[in-house]
mmCIF file of C-alpha atoms in Angstrom:
data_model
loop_
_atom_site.group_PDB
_atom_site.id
_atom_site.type_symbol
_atom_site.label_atom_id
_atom_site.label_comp_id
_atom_site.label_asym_id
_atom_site.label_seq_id
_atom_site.Cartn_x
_atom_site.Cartn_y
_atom_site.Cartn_z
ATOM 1 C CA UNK A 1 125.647 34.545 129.772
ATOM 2 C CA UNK A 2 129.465 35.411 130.252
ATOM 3 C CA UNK A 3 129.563 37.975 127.710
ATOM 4 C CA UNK A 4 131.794 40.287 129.170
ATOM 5 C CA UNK A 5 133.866 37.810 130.936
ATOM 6 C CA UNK A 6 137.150 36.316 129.800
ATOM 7 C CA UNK A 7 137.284 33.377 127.348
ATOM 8 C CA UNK A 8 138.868 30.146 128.665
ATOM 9 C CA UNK A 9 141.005 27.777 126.887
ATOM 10 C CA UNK A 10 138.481 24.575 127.620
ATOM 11 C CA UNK A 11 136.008 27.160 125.995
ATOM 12 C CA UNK A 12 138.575 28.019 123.283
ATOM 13 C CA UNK A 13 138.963 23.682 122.756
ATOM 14 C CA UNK A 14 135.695 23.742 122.725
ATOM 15 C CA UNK A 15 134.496 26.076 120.159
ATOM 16 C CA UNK A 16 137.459 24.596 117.815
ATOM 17 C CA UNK A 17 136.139 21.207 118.006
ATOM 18 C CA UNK A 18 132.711 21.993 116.939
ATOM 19 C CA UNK A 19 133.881 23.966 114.063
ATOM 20 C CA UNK A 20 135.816 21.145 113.035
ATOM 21 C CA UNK A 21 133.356 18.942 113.122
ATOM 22 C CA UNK A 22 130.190 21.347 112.346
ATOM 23 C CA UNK A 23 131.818 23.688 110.489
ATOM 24 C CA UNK A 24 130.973 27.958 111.666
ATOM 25 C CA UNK A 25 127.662 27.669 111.855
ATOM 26 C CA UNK A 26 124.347 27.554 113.679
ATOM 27 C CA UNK A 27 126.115 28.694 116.825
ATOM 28 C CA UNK A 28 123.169 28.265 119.276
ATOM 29 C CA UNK A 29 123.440 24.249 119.069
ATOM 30 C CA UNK A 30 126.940 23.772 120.639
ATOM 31 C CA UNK A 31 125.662 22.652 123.754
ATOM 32 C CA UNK A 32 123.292 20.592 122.385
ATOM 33 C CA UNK A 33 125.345 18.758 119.960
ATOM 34 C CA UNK A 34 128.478 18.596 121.726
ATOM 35 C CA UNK A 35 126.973 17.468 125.073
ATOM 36 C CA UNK A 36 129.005 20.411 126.805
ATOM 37 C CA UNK A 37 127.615 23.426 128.432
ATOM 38 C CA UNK A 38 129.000 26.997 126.979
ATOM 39 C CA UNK A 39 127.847 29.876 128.904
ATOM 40 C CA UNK A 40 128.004 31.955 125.535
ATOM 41 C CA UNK A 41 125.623 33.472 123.831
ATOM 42 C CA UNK A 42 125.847 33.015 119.468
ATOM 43 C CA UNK A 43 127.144 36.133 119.031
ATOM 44 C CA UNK A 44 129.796 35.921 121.308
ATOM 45 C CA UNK A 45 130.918 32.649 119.269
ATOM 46 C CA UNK A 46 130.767 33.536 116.144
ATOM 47 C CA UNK A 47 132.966 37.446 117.481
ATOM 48 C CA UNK A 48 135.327 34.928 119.469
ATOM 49 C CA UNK A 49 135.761 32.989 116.438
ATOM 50 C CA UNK A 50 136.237 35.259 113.725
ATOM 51 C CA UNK A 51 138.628 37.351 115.574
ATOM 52 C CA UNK A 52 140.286 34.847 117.149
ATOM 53 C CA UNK A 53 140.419 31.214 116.877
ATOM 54 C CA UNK A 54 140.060 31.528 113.207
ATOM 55 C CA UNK A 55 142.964 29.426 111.256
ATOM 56 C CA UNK A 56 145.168 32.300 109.416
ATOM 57 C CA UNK A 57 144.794 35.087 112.012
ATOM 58 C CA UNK A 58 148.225 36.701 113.248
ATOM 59 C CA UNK A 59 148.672 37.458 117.141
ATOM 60 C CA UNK A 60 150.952 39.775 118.666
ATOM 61 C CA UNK A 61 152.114 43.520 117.364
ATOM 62 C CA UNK A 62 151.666 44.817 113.561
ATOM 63 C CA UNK A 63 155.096 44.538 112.047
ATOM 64 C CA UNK A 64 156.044 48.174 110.449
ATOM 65 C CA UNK A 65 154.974 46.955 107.029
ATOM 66 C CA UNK A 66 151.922 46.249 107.858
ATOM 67 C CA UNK A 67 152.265 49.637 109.702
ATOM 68 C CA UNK A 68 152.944 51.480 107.036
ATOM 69 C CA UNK A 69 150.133 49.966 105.118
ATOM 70 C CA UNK A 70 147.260 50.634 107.344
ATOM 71 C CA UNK A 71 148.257 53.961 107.692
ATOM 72 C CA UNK A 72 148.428 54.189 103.712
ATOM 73 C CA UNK A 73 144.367 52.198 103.587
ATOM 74 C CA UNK A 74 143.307 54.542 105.981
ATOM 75 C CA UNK A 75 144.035 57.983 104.248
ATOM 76 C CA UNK A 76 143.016 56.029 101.340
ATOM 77 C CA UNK A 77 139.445 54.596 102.554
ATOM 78 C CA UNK A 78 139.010 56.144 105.442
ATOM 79 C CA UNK A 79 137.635 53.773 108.715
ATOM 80 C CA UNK A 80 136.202 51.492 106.947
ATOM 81 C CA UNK A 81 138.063 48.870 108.522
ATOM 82 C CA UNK A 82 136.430 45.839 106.705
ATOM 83 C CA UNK A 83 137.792 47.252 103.127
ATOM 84 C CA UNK A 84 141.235 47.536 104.661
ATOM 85 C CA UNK A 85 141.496 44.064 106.316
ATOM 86 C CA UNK A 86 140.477 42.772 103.228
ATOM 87 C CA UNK A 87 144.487 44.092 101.934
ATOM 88 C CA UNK A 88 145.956 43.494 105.150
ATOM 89 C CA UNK A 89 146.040 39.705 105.412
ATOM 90 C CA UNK A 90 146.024 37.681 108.380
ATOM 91 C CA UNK A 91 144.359 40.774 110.547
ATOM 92 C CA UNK A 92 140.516 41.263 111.297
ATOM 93 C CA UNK A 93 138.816 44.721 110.840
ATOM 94 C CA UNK A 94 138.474 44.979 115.592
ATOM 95 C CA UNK A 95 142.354 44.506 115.244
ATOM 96 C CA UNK A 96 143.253 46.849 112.853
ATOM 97 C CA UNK A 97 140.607 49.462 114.289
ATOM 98 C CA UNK A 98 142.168 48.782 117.889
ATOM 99 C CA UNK A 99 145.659 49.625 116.529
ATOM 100 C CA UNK A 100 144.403 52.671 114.814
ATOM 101 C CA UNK A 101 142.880 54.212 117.850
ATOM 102 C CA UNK A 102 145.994 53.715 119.787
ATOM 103 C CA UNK A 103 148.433 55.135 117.069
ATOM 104 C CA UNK A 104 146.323 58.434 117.119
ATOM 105 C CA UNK A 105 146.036 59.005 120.573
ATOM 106 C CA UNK A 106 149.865 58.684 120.869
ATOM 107 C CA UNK A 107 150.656 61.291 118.075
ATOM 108 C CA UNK A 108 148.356 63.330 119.438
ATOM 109 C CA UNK A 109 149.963 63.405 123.072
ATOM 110 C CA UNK A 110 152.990 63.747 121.009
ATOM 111 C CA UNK A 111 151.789 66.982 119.192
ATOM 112 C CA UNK A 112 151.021 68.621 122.826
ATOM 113 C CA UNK A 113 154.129 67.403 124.294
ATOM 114 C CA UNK A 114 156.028 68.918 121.183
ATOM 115 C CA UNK A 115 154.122 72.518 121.383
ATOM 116 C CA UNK A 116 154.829 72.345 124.972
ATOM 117 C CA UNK A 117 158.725 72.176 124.728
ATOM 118 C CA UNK A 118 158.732 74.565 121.730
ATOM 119 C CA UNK A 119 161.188 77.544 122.403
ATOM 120 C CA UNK A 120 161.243 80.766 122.339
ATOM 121 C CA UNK A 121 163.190 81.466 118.998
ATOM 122 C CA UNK A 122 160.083 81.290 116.370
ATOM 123 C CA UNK A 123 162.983 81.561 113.500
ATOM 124 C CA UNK A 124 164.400 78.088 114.354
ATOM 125 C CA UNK A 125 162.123 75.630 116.078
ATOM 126 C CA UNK A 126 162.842 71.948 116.934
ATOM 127 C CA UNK A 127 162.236 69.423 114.448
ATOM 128 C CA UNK A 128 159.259 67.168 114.889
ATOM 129 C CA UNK A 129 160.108 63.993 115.483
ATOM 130 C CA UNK A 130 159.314 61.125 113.429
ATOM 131 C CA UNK A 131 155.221 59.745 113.527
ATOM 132 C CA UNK A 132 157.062 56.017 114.474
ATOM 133 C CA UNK A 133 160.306 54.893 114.399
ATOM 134 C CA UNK A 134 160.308 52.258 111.631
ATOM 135 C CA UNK A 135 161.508 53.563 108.145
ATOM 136 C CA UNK A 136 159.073 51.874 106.253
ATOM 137 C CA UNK A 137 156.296 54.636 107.292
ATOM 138 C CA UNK A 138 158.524 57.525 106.630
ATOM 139 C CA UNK A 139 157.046 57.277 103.057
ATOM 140 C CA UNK A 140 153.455 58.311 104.284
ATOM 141 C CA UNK A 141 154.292 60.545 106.912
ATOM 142 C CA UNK A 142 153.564 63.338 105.177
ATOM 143 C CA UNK A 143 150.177 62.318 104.221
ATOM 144 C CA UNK A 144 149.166 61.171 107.999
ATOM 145 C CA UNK A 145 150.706 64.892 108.864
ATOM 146 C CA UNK A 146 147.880 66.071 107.163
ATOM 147 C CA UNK A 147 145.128 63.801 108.306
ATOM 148 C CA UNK A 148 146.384 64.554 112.125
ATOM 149 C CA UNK A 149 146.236 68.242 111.778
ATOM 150 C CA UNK A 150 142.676 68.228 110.285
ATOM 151 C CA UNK A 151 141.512 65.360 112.276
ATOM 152 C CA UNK A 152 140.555 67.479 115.530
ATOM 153 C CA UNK A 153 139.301 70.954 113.491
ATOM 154 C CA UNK A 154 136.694 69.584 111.452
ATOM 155 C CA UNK A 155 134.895 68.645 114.745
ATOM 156 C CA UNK A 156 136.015 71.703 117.329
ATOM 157 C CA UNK A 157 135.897 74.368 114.361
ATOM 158 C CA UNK A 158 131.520 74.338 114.452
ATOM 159 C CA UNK A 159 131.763 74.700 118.208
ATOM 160 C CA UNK A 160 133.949 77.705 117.820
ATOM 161 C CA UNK A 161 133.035 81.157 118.314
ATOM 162 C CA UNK A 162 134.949 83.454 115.698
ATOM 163 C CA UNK A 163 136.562 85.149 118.725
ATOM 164 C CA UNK A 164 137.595 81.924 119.925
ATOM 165 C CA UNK A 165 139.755 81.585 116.350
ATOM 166 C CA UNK A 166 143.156 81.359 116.292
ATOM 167 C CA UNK A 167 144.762 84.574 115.642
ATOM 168 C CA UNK A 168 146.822 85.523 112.405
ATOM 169 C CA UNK A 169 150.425 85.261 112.822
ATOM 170 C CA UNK A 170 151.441 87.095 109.717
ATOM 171 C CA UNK A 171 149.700 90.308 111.789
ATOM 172 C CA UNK A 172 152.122 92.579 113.096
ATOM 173 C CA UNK A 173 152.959 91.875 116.698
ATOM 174 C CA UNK A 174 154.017 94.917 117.416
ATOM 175 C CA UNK A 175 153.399 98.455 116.715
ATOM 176 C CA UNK A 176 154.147 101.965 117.857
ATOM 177 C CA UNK A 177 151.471 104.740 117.820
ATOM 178 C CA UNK A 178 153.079 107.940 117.217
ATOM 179 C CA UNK A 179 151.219 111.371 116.906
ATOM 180 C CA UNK A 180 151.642 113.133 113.957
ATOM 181 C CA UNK A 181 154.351 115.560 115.071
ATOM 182 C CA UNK A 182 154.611 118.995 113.142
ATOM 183 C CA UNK A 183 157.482 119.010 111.119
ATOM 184 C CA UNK A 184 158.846 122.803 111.352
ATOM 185 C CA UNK A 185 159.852 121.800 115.150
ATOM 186 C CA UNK A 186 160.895 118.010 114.765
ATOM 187 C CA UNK A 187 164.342 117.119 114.178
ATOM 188 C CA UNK A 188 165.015 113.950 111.638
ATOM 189 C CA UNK A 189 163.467 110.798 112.687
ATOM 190 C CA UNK A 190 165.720 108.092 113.935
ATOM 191 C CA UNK A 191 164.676 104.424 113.704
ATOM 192 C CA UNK A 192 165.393 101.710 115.380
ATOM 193 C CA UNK A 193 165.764 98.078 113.914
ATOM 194 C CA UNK A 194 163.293 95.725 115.624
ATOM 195 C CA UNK A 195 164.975 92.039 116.325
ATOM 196 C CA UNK A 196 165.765 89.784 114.186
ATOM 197 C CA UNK A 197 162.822 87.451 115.000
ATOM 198 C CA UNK A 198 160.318 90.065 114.129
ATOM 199 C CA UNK A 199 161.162 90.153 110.117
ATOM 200 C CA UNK A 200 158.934 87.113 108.698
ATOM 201 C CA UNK A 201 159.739 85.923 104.823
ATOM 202 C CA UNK A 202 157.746 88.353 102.493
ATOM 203 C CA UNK A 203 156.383 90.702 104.776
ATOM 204 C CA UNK A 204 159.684 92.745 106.091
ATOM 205 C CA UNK A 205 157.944 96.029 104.929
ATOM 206 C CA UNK A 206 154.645 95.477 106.600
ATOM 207 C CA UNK A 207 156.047 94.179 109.744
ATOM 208 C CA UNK A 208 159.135 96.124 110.523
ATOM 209 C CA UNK A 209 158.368 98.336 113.590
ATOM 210 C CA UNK A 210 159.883 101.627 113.666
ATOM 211 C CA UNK A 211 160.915 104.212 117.211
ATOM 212 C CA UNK A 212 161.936 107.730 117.037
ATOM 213 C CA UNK A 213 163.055 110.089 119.657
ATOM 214 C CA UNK A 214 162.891 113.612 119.814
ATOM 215 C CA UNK A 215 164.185 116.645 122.208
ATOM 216 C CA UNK A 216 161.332 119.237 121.316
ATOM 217 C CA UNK A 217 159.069 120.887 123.591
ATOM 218 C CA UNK A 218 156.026 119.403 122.343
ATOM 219 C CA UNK A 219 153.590 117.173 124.322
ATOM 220 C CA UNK A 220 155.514 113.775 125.117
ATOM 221 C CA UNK A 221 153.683 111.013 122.749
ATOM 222 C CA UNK A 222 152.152 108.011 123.597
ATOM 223 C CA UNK A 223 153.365 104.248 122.993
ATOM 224 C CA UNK A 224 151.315 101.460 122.579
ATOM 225 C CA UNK A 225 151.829 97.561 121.967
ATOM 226 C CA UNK A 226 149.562 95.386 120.001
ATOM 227 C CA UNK A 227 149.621 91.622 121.113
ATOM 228 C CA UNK A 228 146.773 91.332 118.195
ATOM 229 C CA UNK A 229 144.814 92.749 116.248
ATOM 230 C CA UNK A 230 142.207 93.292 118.819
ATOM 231 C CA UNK A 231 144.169 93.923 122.234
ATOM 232 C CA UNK A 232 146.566 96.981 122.417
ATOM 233 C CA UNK A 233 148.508 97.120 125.398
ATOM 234 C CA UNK A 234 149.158 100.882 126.399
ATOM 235 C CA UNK A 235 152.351 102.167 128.000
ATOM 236 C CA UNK A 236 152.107 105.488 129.786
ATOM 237 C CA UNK A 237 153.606 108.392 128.477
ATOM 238 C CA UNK A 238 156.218 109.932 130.263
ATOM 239 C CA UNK A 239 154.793 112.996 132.377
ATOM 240 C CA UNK A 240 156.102 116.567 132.072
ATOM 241 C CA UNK A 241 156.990 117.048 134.931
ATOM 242 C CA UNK A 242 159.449 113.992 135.347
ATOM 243 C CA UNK A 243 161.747 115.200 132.999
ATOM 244 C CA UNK A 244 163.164 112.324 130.802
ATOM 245 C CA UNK A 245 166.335 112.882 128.144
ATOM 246 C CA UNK A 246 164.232 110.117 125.486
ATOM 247 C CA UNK A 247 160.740 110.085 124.726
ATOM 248 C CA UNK A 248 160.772 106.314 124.756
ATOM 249 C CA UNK A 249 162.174 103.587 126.106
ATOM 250 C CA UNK A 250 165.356 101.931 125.423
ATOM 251 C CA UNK A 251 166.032 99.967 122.578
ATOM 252 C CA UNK A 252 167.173 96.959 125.153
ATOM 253 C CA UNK A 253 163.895 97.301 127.280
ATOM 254 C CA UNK A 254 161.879 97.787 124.062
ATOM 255 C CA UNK A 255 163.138 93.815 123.432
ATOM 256 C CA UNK A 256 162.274 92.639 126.624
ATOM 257 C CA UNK A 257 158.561 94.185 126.143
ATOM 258 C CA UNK A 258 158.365 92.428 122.854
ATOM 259 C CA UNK A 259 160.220 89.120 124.477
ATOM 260 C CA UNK A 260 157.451 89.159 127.093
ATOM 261 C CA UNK A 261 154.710 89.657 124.608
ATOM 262 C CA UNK A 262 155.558 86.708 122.884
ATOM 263 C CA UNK A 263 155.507 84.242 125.517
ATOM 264 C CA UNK A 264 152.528 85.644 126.001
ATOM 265 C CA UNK A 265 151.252 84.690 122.547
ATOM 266 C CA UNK A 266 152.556 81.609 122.875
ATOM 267 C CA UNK A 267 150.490 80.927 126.332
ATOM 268 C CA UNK A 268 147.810 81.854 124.121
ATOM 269 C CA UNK A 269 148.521 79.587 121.299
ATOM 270 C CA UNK A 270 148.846 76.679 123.667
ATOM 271 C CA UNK A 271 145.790 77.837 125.356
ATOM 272 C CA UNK A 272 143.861 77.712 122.831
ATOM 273 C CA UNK A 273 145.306 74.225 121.512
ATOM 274 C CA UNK A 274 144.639 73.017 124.917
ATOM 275 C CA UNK A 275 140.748 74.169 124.648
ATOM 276 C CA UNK A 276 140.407 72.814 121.016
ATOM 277 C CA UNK A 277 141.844 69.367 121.838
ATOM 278 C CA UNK A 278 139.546 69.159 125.099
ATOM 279 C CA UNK A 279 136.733 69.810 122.982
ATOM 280 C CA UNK A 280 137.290 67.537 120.199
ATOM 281 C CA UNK A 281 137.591 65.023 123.409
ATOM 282 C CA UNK A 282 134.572 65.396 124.990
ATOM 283 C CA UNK A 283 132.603 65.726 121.120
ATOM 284 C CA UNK A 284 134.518 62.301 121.108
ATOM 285 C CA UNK A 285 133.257 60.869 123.822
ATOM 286 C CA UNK A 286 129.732 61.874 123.155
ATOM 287 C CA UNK A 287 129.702 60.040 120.210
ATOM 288 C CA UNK A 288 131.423 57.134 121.819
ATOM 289 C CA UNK A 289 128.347 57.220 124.453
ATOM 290 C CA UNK A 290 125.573 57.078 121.402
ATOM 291 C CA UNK A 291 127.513 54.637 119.370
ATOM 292 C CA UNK A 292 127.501 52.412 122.892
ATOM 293 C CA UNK A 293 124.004 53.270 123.737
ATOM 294 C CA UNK A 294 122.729 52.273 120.161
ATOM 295 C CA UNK A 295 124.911 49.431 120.105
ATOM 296 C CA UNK A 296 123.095 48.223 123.422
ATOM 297 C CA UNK A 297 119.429 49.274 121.830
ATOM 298 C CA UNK A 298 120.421 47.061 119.053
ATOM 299 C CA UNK A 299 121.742 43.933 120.980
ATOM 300 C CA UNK A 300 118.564 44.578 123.174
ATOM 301 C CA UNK A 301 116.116 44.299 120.531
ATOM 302 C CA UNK A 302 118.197 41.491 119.260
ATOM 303 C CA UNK A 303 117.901 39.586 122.046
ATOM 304 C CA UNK A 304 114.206 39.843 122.279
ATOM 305 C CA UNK A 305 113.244 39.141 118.762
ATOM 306 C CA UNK A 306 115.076 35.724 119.505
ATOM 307 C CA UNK A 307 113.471 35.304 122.117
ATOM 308 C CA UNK A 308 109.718 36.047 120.680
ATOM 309 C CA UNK A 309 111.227 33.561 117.594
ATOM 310 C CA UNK A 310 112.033 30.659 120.205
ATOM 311 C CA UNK A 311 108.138 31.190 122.006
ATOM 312 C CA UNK A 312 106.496 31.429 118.605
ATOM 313 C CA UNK A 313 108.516 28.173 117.998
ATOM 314 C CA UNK A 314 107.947 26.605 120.674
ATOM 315 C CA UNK A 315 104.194 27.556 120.199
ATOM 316 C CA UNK A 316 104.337 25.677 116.792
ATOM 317 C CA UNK A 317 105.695 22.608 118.179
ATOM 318 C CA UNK A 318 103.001 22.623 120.959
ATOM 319 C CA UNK A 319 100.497 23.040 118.962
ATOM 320 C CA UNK A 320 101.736 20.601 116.697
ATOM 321 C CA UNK A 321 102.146 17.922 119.317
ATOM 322 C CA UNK A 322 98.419 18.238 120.751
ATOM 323 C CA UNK A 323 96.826 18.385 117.648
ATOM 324 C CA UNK A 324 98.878 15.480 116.669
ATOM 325 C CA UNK A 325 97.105 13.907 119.873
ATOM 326 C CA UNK A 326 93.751 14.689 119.726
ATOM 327 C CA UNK A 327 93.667 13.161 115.578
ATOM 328 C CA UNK A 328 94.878 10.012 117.655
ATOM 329 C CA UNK A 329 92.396 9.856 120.072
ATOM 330 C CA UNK A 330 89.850 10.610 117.805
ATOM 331 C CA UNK A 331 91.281 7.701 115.428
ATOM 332 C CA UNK A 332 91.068 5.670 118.865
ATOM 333 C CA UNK A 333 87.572 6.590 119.246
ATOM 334 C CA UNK A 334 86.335 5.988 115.709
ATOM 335 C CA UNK A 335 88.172 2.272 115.602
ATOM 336 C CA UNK A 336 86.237 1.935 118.670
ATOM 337 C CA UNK A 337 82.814 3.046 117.783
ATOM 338 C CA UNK A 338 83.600 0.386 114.138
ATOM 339 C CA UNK A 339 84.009 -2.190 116.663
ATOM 340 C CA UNK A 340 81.419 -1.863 118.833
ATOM 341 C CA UNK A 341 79.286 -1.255 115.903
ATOM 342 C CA UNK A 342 80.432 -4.538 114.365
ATOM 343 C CA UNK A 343 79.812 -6.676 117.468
ATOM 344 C CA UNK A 344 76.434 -5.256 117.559
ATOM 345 C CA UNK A 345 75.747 -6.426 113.848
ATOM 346 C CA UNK A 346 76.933 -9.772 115.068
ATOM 347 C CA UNK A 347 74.795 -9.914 117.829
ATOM 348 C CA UNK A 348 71.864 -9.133 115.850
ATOM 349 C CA UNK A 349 72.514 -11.747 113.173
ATOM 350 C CA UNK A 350 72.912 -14.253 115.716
ATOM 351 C CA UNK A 351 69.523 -13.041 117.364
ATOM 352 C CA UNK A 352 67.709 -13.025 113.876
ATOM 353 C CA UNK A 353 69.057 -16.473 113.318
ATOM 354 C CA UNK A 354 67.665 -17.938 116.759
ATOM 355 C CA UNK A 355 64.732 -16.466 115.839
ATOM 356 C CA UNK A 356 64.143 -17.958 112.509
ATOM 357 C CA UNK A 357 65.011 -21.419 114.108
ATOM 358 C CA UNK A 358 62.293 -21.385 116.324
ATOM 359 C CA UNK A 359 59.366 -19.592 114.110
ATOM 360 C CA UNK A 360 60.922 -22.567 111.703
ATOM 361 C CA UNK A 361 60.489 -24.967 114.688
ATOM 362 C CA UNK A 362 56.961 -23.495 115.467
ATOM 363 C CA UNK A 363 55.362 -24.142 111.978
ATOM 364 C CA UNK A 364 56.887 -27.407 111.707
ATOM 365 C CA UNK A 365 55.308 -28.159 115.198
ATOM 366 C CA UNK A 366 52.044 -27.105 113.947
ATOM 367 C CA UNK A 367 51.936 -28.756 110.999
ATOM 368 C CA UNK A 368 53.278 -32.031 112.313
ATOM 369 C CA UNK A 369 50.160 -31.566 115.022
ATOM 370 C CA UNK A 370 47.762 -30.950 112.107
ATOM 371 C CA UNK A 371 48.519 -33.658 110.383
ATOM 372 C CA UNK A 372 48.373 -36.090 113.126
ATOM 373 C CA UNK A 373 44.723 -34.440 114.150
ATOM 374 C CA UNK A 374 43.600 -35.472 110.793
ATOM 375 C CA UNK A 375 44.798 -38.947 110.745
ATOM 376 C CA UNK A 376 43.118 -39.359 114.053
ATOM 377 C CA UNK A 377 39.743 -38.227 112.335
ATOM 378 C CA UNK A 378 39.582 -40.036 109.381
ATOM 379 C CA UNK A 379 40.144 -43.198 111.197
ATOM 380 C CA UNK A 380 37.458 -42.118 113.197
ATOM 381 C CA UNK A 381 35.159 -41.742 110.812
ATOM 382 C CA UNK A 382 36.284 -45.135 109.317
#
């Protein structure tokens, strides 16, 4: 069987001709009836067929209409791929499924690419671009938008531990742990504006993060960073005996601390991206693997229930045949045994016959001897 090898066109010519004359149907007698071997199994014809060589069936690229309206089926129906070739005419359910697997695989490059080049202003990142280039599928962007980014969670999100979570950005990123100071030897607090980037809509009051220096003789206090909620990065205080004019640092190093924290969030963030999309790969692939394997168990089994059919067939026609040949020969023996028992009727008449001919002969004999006897006597007597 070539089923994994490439169709031919003779084989293409082939299959066409018998359709056209048989119609698509009992696919195991094409060699038989059109006096041509084909190396290919039923299946194989009828997949070939339907996919294929059917009359109807557009080759080549789906135009962006047709673009646009799988794309629309799908979020509609899901991947059920028969449902949505039934609106989508002239393309089978393999074609449309093919397309569909390719489509995703390039937005979701695309989506890795884009967090990749993302900058390091968080106020005014690029725009994404477009899902494809056509105009006709700008109308359901949005809608795929949402399929993509929930596409890969619902199967990495139950493999997640809750550390393993992405962290909240509304959090403050940065905060300065002060000790309470006491206020009868603490000048007036000054603070210090954080960046720009650092005020998110809504939450200016909870994540505004405030310095203060002061030129008392009290203990010099301690400053510490949070990256998140869990991780504090500490700075070291400034000893006593290095005398320092601030307690802190300056405002312009303060940014650079912060500037530095962020890319390291954002290494996080695409760390973490990077882990989730590996895993909803390899959950992928696993499934891939069973849905092969069973689709082998099931060909398998397939294959050998036709194959127990054809025996059990051919057992019926066997048996058929030499029961059909012993009723003949016994037919041949009982006109025998009629005739022999009719030529041995015959034979017996004609025996029987002979026989009465001479006892017939015999008494006739006798009596003609009898008679002449006593004719001989009374003219003796006379």
């Amino acid at each position: 069987m070539k089923e994994r090898q490439r169709w031919q066109p003779e084989e293409d010519a082939l299959l066409r001709d018998y359709v056209n004359q048989y119609g698509p149907r009992e696919w195991n007698l094409i060699s038989h009836r059109m006096s041509k071997p084909l190396d290919r199994d039923p299946k194989s014809c009828l997949e070939r067929w339907k996919n294929y060589l059917k009359p109807g069936i557009k080759k080549g690229s789906l135009t962006p209409q047709e673009q646009a309206l799988v794309i629309s089926l799908q979020a509609k129906y899901g991947n059920k791929w028969k449902k949505i070739a039934a609106e989508v005419p002239g393309r089978t359910a393999k074609r449309l499924g093919k397309w569909w697997e390719v489509f995703k695989e390039k937005q979701i490059k695309q989506q890795i690419q884009n967090s990749k080049k993302t900058g390091s202003s968080a106020s005014n990142p690029p725009p994404t671009p477009p899902l494809v280039s056509a105009s006709p599928e700008k109308a359901v962007q949005g809608a795929y938008d949402h399929i993509l980014e929930t596409f890969a969670e619902k199967y990495v999100q139950p493999y997640l531990k809750p550390t393993e979570r992405m962290p909240n950005l509304n959090s403050p990123i940065l905060s300065l742990g002060v000790p309470e100071p006491d206020p009868s030897i603490t000048p007036p607090m000054v603070t210090v504006p954080l960046p720009p980037w650092m005020s998110h809509t809504g939450n200016n009051t909870n994540n505004t993060a405030s310095s203060s220096s002061s030129k008392s003789t009290t203990p010099s206090p301690s400053v510490s960073l949070t990256l998140s909620p869990s991780e504090p990065v500490v700075v070291d205080p400034v000893h006593s005996d290095h005398p320092h004019p601030s307690r802190f640092f300056p405002v312009q190093q303060m940014g650079t601390l912060v500037q530095y924290c962020k890319e390291v969030e954002e290494a996080k963030q695409t760390w973490v991206q990077h882990k989730k999309e590996a895993t909803w790969r390899l959950n992928r692939l696993e499934q891939q693997l069973e849905a092969e394997k069973n689709r082998k168990r099931r060909e398998k089994t397939e294959e050998i229930e036709a194959k127990i059919r054809c025996l059990r067939e051919e057992e019926t026609v066997a048996l058929g045949r030499m029961e059909n040949e012993y009723r003949e020969q016994l037919n041949a023996l009982q006109r025998d045994a009629d005739g022999k028992e009719v030529k041995l009727m015959e034979t017996w008449s004609n025996k029987q016959m002979k026989l009465s001919k001479l006892v017939e002969q015999i008494n006739g004999g006798l009596i003609h001897q009898h008679m002449i006897s006593g004719s001989n006597h009374h003219h003796g007597l006379s």
